[in-house]
Amino acid sequence: MRKPFFECEFSEILLCKNELHETLNNLSHWMKDEHVDKSLVTRLDLAFIRKDPYGVVLIIGPWNCPIHLLLVPLIGAIAAGNCVIIKPSEITKNSERLMAEGLPSYLDKDCSAVVAAGVEETTRLLENKFDYIFFTGSSAVGRIVMTAAAKQLTPVTLELGGKNPCYVSDSCDVQNVARRVAWGRFFNAGQICIAPNYVLCSAEMQEKLLPALHKAITEFYGPNPQESPDFGRIVGDRQFQRLQTLLRSGRVAIGGQTDEKDRYIAPTVLADVLPSDPAMQEEIFGPILPIVVVANMDEAIDFINSRERPLVVYAFSSDDKVVNQVLERTSSGGFCGNDTLMHVTLTSLPFGGIGNSGLGMHHGKFTFDTFTHHRGCLHRGMGREALHALRYPPYSQQKLGIVRVASEVKRKDACTLL
Ligand code: NAD
């Protein structure tokens, strides 16, 4: 992918280290039994949540961030006490080898294994019974993984993709928006699940955004991005050909150049794209940014809500009310106002999709919780049988009255007359 050094450090190394440090800093606290509220009946007993591992966990990763997307879940899975089988993507061969040959020398071989496998072997791997499956990849393969998991009743987390909308309102600092959108869209040559997939804005804003995006792209990558060390390449020929067909959407306003031998696609902006155009039919996963013109924010929100729920919604406006309206009236895995990608850097925020973009979440404590079975435990004393006898047959109205009062959850601030 010729991922620039900076982008590797940022997305593969720094985020993994942050996850690791966050986990090591807090693990002794997270793993402790959590004591919970008790009723009158159980007042003298121990009621707590035990943090149990699931058992054997399978982690399947994609190719676009081949280190981060395996190691971040791995950190939480091990922290929660599980044994782990790691399945890297077969598309990024070098990273797959690094994982298969390197990782085992740092991990306990009795508790972990790396399986280098393509689709056929992974299909067979999924026939086994796991105690948890954590899958990152496309929505299409997510369905296959969930179907296989259902046969064994295995719980899953699915971190999937989708089309992330980016609404740009008429009131904003256009140049700042252009830089932030261009950075998010062209990072890793657009091969990022949380990249803004398309811009929604008015026709007037499109006219202002185009020169601003052109300026931002030139500032970032110089007059010829193909010569820039800071712009990556498409992962493979199949993905390159797929992206080329998406270029036939709207009009090419910026970029559009391709070089198949180099798997290079220039940072490209497509203007006046229609919802029926090829670029709007699937997740782009490449350095192509379509702009779809809408009349106003309401139309943008309707557009977003008429499609599958995305991994993230982006909204740009100097008016906080507009950003909040987009947040409140849409549904997505995550949300980021006035920037792109940066929400993923916080280990304090859950990261995950909803609907077509995924199921479950991770990052920081959310990763630990994902790989933890929260076992509800009540440990009672052996004595006080007279109190216990209140719930044994033969039943009576009087016994029921006492049990009701002793175990009832009272409504707070309820009017006593009702
Ligand atoms: P993919 O779904 O093609 O492959 C992901 C993994 O599944 C790979 O390890 C692959 O070997 C395996 N796989 C592929 N076909 C399979 C099958 N039929 N049965 C079993 N396993 C199979 O995804 P990809 O092309 O590697 O990655 C790109 C996708 O991942 C995009 O849709 C992107 O949005 C998504 N993604 C999501 C996140 C997230 O955190 N939500 C992060 C990165 C990428």
PDB file of N, CA and C in Angstrom, residues 16 23 27 37 42 51 60 76 106 144-145 152 160 191 206 232 249 275 280 297 300 305 311-312 327 354 356 367-368:
ATOM      1  N   CYS A  16      -2.300   1.544  18.729  1.00  0.00           N
ATOM      2  CA  CYS A  16      -2.106   0.266  19.456  1.00  0.00           C
ATOM      3  C   CYS A  16      -1.468   0.524  20.810  1.00  0.00           C
ATOM      4  N   THR A  23      -5.039  -0.053  28.740  1.00  0.00           N
ATOM      5  CA  THR A  23      -5.407  -1.343  29.341  1.00  0.00           C
ATOM      6  C   THR A  23      -4.521  -1.642  30.545  1.00  0.00           C
ATOM      7  N   LEU A  27      -6.286  -2.178  34.012  1.00  0.00           N
ATOM      8  CA  LEU A  27      -6.744  -3.570  34.042  1.00  0.00           C
ATOM      9  C   LEU A  27      -7.056  -4.068  35.451  1.00  0.00           C
ATOM     10  N   ASP A  37     -25.927  -3.071  43.702  1.00  0.00           N
ATOM     11  CA  ASP A  37     -26.992  -2.761  44.670  1.00  0.00           C
ATOM     12  C   ASP A  37     -27.745  -4.033  45.053  1.00  0.00           C
ATOM     13  N   THR A  42     -31.610  -9.560  50.035  1.00  0.00           N
ATOM     14  CA  THR A  42     -30.230 -10.007  49.808  1.00  0.00           C
ATOM     15  C   THR A  42     -29.206  -9.100  50.501  1.00  0.00           C
ATOM     16  N   LYS A  51     -15.811 -10.922  36.336  1.00  0.00           N
ATOM     17  CA  LYS A  51     -15.352 -10.688  34.955  1.00  0.00           C
ATOM     18  C   LYS A  51     -14.658 -11.952  34.445  1.00  0.00           C
ATOM     19  N   ILE A  60     -10.569 -12.037  13.430  1.00  0.00           N
ATOM     20  CA  ILE A  60     -10.318 -11.999  11.984  1.00  0.00           C
ATOM     21  C   ILE A  60     -10.142 -10.538  11.570  1.00  0.00           C
ATOM     22  N   GLY A  76      -7.282  -6.473  24.198  1.00  0.00           N
ATOM     23  CA  GLY A  76      -8.444  -6.636  25.075  1.00  0.00           C
ATOM     24  C   GLY A  76      -8.770  -8.096  25.331  1.00  0.00           C
ATOM     25  N   TYR A 106       6.261 -13.576  20.970  1.00  0.00           N
ATOM     26  CA  TYR A 106       5.979 -12.685  22.103  1.00  0.00           C
ATOM     27  C   TYR A 106       4.803 -13.170  22.936  1.00  0.00           C
ATOM     28  N   ILE A 144     -21.522 -13.632   6.443  1.00  0.00           N
ATOM     29  CA  ILE A 144     -21.052 -15.027   6.364  1.00  0.00           C
ATOM     30  C   ILE A 144     -20.542 -15.475   7.734  1.00  0.00           C
ATOM     31  N   VAL A 145     -19.761 -14.597   8.374  1.00  0.00           N
ATOM     32  CA  VAL A 145     -19.180 -14.938   9.679  1.00  0.00           C
ATOM     33  C   VAL A 145     -20.295 -15.117  10.720  1.00  0.00           C
ATOM     34  N   GLN A 152     -23.140 -22.295  15.911  1.00  0.00           N
ATOM     35  CA  GLN A 152     -22.577 -22.739  17.192  1.00  0.00           C
ATOM     36  C   GLN A 152     -23.074 -21.863  18.345  1.00  0.00           C
ATOM     37  N   LEU A 160     -17.772  -3.455  10.790  1.00  0.00           N
ATOM     38  CA  LEU A 160     -17.956  -3.508   9.334  1.00  0.00           C
ATOM     39  C   LEU A 160     -17.763  -2.133   8.688  1.00  0.00           C
ATOM     40  N   GLN A 191      -8.316   4.187   2.007  1.00  0.00           N
ATOM     41  CA  GLN A 191      -8.665   2.821   2.408  1.00  0.00           C
ATOM     42  C   GLN A 191      -8.808   2.739   3.938  1.00  0.00           C
ATOM     43  N   GLN A 206     -20.723  23.729  -2.732  1.00  0.00           N
ATOM     44  CA  GLN A 206     -19.893  22.909  -3.627  1.00  0.00           C
ATOM     45  C   GLN A 206     -18.933  23.815  -4.425  1.00  0.00           C
ATOM     46  N   GLY A 232      -0.524   7.175  -0.435  1.00  0.00           N
ATOM     47  CA  GLY A 232      -0.374   5.721  -0.609  1.00  0.00           C
ATOM     48  C   GLY A 232      -0.904   5.194  -1.937  1.00  0.00           C
ATOM     49  N   SER A 249     -18.740   8.762 -12.327  1.00  0.00           N
ATOM     50  CA  SER A 249     -19.866   9.291 -11.543  1.00  0.00           C
ATOM     51  C   SER A 249     -19.757  10.804 -11.551  1.00  0.00           C
ATOM     52  N   PRO A 275     -27.379  10.337  -6.661  1.00  0.00           N
ATOM     53  CA  PRO A 275     -27.504   9.155  -5.792  1.00  0.00           C
ATOM     54  C   PRO A 275     -27.478   7.850  -6.581  1.00  0.00           C
ATOM     55  N   MET A 280     -22.025   6.063  -5.563  1.00  0.00           N
ATOM     56  CA  MET A 280     -22.935   6.124  -4.419  1.00  0.00           C
ATOM     57  C   MET A 280     -23.586   4.767  -4.123  1.00  0.00           C
ATOM     58  N   MET A 297     -29.992  21.479   5.075  1.00  0.00           N
ATOM     59  CA  MET A 297     -29.670  20.459   6.086  1.00  0.00           C
ATOM     60  C   MET A 297     -30.769  19.399   6.186  1.00  0.00           C
ATOM     61  N   ALA A 300     -30.339  16.929   3.586  1.00  0.00           N
ATOM     62  CA  ALA A 300     -29.133  16.101   3.865  1.00  0.00           C
ATOM     63  C   ALA A 300     -29.486  15.020   4.883  1.00  0.00           C
ATOM     64  N   ASN A 305     -30.744   9.408   6.333  1.00  0.00           N
ATOM     65  CA  ASN A 305     -31.663   8.470   6.991  1.00  0.00           C
ATOM     66  C   ASN A 305     -32.339   7.504   6.022  1.00  0.00           C
ATOM     67  N   LEU A 311     -21.030   3.844   9.652  1.00  0.00           N
ATOM     68  CA  LEU A 311     -20.105   3.679  10.787  1.00  0.00           C
ATOM     69  C   LEU A 311     -19.915   5.019  11.498  1.00  0.00           C
ATOM     70  N   VAL A 312     -19.946   6.097  10.731  1.00  0.00           N
ATOM     71  CA  VAL A 312     -19.788   7.422  11.335  1.00  0.00           C
ATOM     72  C   VAL A 312     -20.506   8.458  10.478  1.00  0.00           C
ATOM     73  N   LEU A 327     -26.441  15.405  14.541  1.00  0.00           N
ATOM     74  CA  LEU A 327     -26.213  14.342  15.534  1.00  0.00           C
ATOM     75  C   LEU A 327     -27.542  13.766  16.027  1.00  0.00           C
ATOM     76  N   ILE A 354     -23.440   0.202  13.697  1.00  0.00           N
ATOM     77  CA  ILE A 354     -24.835  -0.084  14.039  1.00  0.00           C
ATOM     78  C   ILE A 354     -25.511  -0.534  12.750  1.00  0.00           C
ATOM     79  N   ASN A 356     -26.095  -2.055   9.428  1.00  0.00           N
ATOM     80  CA  ASN A 356     -25.221  -2.567   8.377  1.00  0.00           C
ATOM     81  C   ASN A 356     -23.735  -2.303   8.638  1.00  0.00           C
ATOM     82  N   THR A 367     -13.179  -2.601  24.846  1.00  0.00           N
ATOM     83  CA  THR A 367     -12.566  -3.823  24.309  1.00  0.00           C
ATOM     84  C   THR A 367     -12.539  -4.892  25.405  1.00  0.00           C
ATOM     85  N   PHE A 368     -12.091  -4.482  26.583  1.00  0.00           N
ATOM     86  CA  PHE A 368     -12.059  -5.430  27.709  1.00  0.00           C
ATOM     87  C   PHE A 368     -13.458  -6.000  27.959  1.00  0.00           C
TER      88      PHE A 368
END
